XYZ file of C-alpha atoms in Angstrom:
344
model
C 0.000 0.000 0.000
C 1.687 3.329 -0.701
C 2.114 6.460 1.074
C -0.431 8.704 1.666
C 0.556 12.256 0.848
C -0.760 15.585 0.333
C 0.080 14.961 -3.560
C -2.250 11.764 -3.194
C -5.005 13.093 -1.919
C -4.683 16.098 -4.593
C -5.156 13.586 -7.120
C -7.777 11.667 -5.337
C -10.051 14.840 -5.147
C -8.933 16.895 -8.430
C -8.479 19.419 -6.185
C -4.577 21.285 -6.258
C -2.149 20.471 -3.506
C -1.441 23.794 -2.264
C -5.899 23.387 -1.117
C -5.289 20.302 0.299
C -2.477 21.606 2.619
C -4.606 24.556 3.480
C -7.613 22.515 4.161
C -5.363 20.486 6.600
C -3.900 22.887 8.086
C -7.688 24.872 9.037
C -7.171 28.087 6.372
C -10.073 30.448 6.273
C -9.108 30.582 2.738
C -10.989 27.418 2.680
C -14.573 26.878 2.558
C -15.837 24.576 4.992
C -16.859 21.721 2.725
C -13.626 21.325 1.256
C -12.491 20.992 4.467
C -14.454 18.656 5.760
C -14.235 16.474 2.541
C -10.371 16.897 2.600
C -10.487 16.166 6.012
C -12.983 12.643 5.331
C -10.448 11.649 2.950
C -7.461 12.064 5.014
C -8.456 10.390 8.030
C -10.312 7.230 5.961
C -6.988 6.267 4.344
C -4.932 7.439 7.745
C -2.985 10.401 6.411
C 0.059 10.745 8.634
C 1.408 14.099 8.085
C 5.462 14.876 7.588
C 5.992 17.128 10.726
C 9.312 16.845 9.881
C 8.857 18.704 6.531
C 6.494 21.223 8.290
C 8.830 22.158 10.533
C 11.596 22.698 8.125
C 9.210 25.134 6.111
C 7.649 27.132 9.264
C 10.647 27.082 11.070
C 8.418 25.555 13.977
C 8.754 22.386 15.964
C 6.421 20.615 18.158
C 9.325 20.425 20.794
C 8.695 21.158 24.100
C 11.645 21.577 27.017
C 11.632 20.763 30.362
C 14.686 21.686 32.510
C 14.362 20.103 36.270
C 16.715 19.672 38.917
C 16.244 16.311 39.303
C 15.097 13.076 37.747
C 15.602 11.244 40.539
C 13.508 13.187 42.863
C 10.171 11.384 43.385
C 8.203 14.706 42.645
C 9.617 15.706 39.440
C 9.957 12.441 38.019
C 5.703 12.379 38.521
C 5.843 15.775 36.991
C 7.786 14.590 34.096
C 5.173 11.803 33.745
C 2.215 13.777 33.925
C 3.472 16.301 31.170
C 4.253 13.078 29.254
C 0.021 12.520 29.795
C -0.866 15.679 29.185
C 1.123 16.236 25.851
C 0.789 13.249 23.789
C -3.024 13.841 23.281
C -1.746 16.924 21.642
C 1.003 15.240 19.289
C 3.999 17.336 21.219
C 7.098 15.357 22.260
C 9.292 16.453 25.408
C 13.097 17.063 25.640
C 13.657 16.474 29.435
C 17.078 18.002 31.236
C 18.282 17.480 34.780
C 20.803 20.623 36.091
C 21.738 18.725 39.581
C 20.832 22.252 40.924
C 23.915 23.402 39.140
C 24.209 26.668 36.740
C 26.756 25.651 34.323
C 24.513 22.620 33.457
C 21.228 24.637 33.052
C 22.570 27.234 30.702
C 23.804 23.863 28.458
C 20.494 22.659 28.671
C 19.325 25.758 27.609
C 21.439 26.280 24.944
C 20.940 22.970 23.263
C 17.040 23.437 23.305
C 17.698 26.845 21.766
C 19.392 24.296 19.167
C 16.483 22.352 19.031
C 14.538 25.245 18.143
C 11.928 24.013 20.650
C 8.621 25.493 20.614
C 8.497 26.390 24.406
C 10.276 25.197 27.574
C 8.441 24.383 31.152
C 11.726 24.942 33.829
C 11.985 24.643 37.700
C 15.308 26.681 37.792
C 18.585 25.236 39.697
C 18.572 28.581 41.717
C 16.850 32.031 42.608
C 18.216 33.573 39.750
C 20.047 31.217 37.518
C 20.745 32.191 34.307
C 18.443 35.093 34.713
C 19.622 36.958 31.457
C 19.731 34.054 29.407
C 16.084 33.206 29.991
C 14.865 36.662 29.599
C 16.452 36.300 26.237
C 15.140 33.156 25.439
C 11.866 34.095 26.886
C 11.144 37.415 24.448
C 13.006 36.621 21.031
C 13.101 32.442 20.796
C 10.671 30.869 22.622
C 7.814 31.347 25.772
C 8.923 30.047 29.342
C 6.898 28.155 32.046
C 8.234 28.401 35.566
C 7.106 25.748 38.082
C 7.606 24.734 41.691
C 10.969 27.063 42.246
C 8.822 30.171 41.032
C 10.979 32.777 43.806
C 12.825 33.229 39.527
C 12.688 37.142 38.874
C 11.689 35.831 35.265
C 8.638 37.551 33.963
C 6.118 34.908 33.527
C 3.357 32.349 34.434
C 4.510 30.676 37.417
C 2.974 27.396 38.757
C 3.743 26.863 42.453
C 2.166 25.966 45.989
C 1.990 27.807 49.059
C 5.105 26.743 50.758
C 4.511 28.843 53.709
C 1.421 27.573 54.328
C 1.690 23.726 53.958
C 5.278 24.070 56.116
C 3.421 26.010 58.795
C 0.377 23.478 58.832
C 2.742 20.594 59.005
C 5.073 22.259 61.710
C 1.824 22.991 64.035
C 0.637 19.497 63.666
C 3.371 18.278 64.953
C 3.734 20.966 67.824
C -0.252 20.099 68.777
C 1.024 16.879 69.394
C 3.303 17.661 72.172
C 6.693 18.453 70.033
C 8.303 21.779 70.908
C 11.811 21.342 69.538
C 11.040 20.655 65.588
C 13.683 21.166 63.260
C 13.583 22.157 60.062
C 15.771 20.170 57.390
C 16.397 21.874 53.516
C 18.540 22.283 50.680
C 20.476 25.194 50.382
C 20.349 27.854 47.827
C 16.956 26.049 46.765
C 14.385 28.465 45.516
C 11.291 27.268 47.531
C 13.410 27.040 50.766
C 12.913 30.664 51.805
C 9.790 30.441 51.913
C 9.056 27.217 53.751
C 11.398 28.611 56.303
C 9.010 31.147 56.976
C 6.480 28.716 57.171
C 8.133 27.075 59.804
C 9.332 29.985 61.955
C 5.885 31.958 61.974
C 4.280 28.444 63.366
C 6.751 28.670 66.285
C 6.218 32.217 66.734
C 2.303 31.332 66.676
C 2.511 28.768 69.576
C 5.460 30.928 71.496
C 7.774 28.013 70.650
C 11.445 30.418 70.549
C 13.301 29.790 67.183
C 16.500 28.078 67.480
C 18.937 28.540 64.666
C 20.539 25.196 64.992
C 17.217 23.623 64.074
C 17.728 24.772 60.290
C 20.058 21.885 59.113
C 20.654 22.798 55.663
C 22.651 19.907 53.154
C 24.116 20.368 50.044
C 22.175 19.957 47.581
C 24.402 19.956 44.567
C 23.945 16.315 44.151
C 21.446 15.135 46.297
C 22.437 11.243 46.208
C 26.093 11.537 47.634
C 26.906 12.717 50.888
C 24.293 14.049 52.311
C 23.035 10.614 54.569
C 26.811 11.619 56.532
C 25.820 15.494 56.659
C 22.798 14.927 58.216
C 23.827 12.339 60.528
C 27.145 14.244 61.293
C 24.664 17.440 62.569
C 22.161 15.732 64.232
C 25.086 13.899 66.289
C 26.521 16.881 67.273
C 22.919 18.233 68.659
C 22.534 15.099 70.590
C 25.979 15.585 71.985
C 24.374 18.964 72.651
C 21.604 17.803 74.188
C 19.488 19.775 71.450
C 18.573 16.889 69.384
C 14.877 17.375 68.103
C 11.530 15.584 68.679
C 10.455 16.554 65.549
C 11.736 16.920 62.057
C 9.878 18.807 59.269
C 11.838 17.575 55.612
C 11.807 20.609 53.229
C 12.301 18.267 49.735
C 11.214 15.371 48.940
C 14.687 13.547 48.790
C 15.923 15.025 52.349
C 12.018 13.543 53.393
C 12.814 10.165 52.366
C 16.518 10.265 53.461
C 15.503 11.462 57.179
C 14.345 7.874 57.858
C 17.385 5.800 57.354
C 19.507 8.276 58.545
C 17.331 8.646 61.891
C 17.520 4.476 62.136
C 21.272 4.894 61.854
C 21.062 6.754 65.225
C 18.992 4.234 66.571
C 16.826 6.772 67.222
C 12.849 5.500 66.898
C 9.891 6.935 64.721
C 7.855 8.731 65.932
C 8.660 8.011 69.127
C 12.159 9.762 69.680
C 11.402 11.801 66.559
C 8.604 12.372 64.696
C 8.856 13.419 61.055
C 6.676 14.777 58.235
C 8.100 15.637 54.874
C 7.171 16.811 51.347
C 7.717 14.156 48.796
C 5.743 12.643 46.091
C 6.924 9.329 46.274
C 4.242 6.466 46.013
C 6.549 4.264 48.673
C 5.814 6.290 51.361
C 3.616 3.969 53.232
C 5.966 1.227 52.689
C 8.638 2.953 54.305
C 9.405 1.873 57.759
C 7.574 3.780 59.353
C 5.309 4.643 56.599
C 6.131 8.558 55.871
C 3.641 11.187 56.963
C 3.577 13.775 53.750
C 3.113 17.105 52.146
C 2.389 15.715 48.461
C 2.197 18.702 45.831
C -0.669 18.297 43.305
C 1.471 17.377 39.771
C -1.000 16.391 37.513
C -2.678 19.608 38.218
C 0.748 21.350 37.975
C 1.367 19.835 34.697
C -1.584 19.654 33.454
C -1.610 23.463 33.855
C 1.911 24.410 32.672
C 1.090 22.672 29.152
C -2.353 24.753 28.748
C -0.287 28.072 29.705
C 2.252 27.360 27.414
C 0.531 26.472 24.863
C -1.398 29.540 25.016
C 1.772 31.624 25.396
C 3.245 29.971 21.952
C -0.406 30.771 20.098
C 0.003 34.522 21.787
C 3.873 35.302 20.991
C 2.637 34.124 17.410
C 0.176 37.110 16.923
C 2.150 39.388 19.087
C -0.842 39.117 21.516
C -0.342 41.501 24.852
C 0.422 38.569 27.830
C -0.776 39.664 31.892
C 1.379 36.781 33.296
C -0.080 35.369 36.619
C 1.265 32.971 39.649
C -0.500 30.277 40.404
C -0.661 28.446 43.390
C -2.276 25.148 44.077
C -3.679 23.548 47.153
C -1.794 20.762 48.184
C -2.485 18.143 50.770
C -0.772 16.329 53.922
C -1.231 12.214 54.430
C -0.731 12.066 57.956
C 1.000 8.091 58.666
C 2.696 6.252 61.200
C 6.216 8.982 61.211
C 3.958 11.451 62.736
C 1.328 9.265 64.555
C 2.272 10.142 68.377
């Protein structure tokens, strides 16, 4: 059986090629019933167009990047999978990037979409202002930008976030209604979301006249999240038992830190929740088989990606016609699943 093609159907239809790509393609040159009997045709003998071709000739691509710290963090990889969900109805194809939080790595990533000549790029950025002038560039001459979950960016556009404050505070007075009074707080530094989960966490203390110790922010390196940081953490929480200032409580500000706060806390023979109680944010679907099962924050990605695809979608269709953009922040309600870590 041979090819379908735009030629084909031309001939099928006496009707001239250059119609037949413009009835495809929706022209208001068109009228309606050649449309729809172009349109009959094409879909009866399973036209398959050449986007390959198209691209070539518009100079557009149906390429969309993603640049994410991680891929081995539970809650981006979910992201990552619900873009995959959300795009294929809509016959784009992603061109996923992890930076390991690091600059040098994003701006490569960056530059090789740029190559790519990708249609738009969805980015949770390795820092507060990484690659700030790059992005701006990228952002008004090559291509529309999506910001999500790091959204502290100065970058001028849609951002697609939760309340960190909020679900940090609810978490940390959950765990001081149930008797805890010395709760640390456990991030990544130089991570965009952290500032504000901080705040979270210290206005909840203030709230229940709990006084803020500084020693209770245990910050890791987060450059690369899988070496090192099980010693780190055990190495400060050592020397604040030596202290006599080790915590009852532990709120994890990431998802890998969350997950990592178990083992590390079983190292120290130190029992959950008993000894210390912990709730974290983190995506991952093994949280009740943890042991104890994890109590979590869990951020809402379908809706998150589900959202940064319609925005950018509608940014691309806007930059097109040189339509005037209002960008907006969104954020999204999350929810805490309260298990056996923070049952006391």
């Amino acid at each position: 059986m041979s090819e379908v093609t735009i030629k084909s159907i031309a001939k099928a239809l006496q009707l001239s090629p250059a119609t037949i790509s413009r009835a495809l393609n929706d022209s208001h040159e068109i009228k309606q019933s050649t449309k729809d009997r172009v349109l009959a045709y094409a879909k009866a003998h399973n036209y398959q167009p050449n986007t390959f071709a198209k691209n070539l000739k518009t100079g557009k691509t149906n390429l969309i990047g993603v640049v994410i710290p991680f891929l081995s963090s539970p809650f981006f990889l979910e992201f990552i999978e619900e873009l995959y969900k959300a795009v294929l109805p809509l016959h784009y194809t992603l061109l996923p990037f992890q930076t390991q939080n690091q600059e040098k790595l994003e701006e490569e990533a960056l530059h090789f979409l740029l190559s790519q000549n990708v249609a738009g790029i969805i980015s949770s950025p390795a820092h507060e202002n990484s690659n700030i002038t790059l992005l701006k560039r990228i952002h008004e001459f090559h291509c529309p930008i999506i910001l999500f979950d790091r959204i502290q960016h100065s970058l001028d556009t849609h951002k697609i976030g939760i309340h960190n404050s909020l679900e940090t505070y609810n978490a940390t007075e959950e765990l001081i209604k149930k008797g805890r009074t010395k709760i640390a707080f456990l991030c990544g530094k130089d991570i965009g979301n952290t500032k504000d989960r901080i705040r979270g966490y210290k206005n909840a203390l203030l709230n229940h006249a709990i006084p803020f110790v500084e020693d209770y922010v245990i910050y890791a390196d987060y450059q690369n999240p899988n070496e090192a940081i099980d010693s780190e953490i055990r190495q400060v929480l050592c020397d604040l038992q030596q202290r006599d200032l080790l915590p009852d409580a532990i709120v994890g500000g990431t998802d890998t830190l969350s997950i990592k706060i178990l083992g590390v806390l079983a190292d120290l023979h130190l029992a959950v929740p008993e000894d210390v109680a912990v709730i974290g944010f983190t995506n991952t679907n093994l949280a009740d088989y943890l042991n104890p099962a994890l109590s979590t924050i869990r951020q809402p990605t379908q809706k998150m990606a589900q959202l940064a695809v319609e925005l950018l979608l509608e940014l691309i269709e806007k930059k097109r016609h040189n339509t005037e953009i209002a960008y907006k922040s969104y954020l999204l309600p999350s929810h805490t699943v309260h298990r056996k870590s923070s049952a006391i």
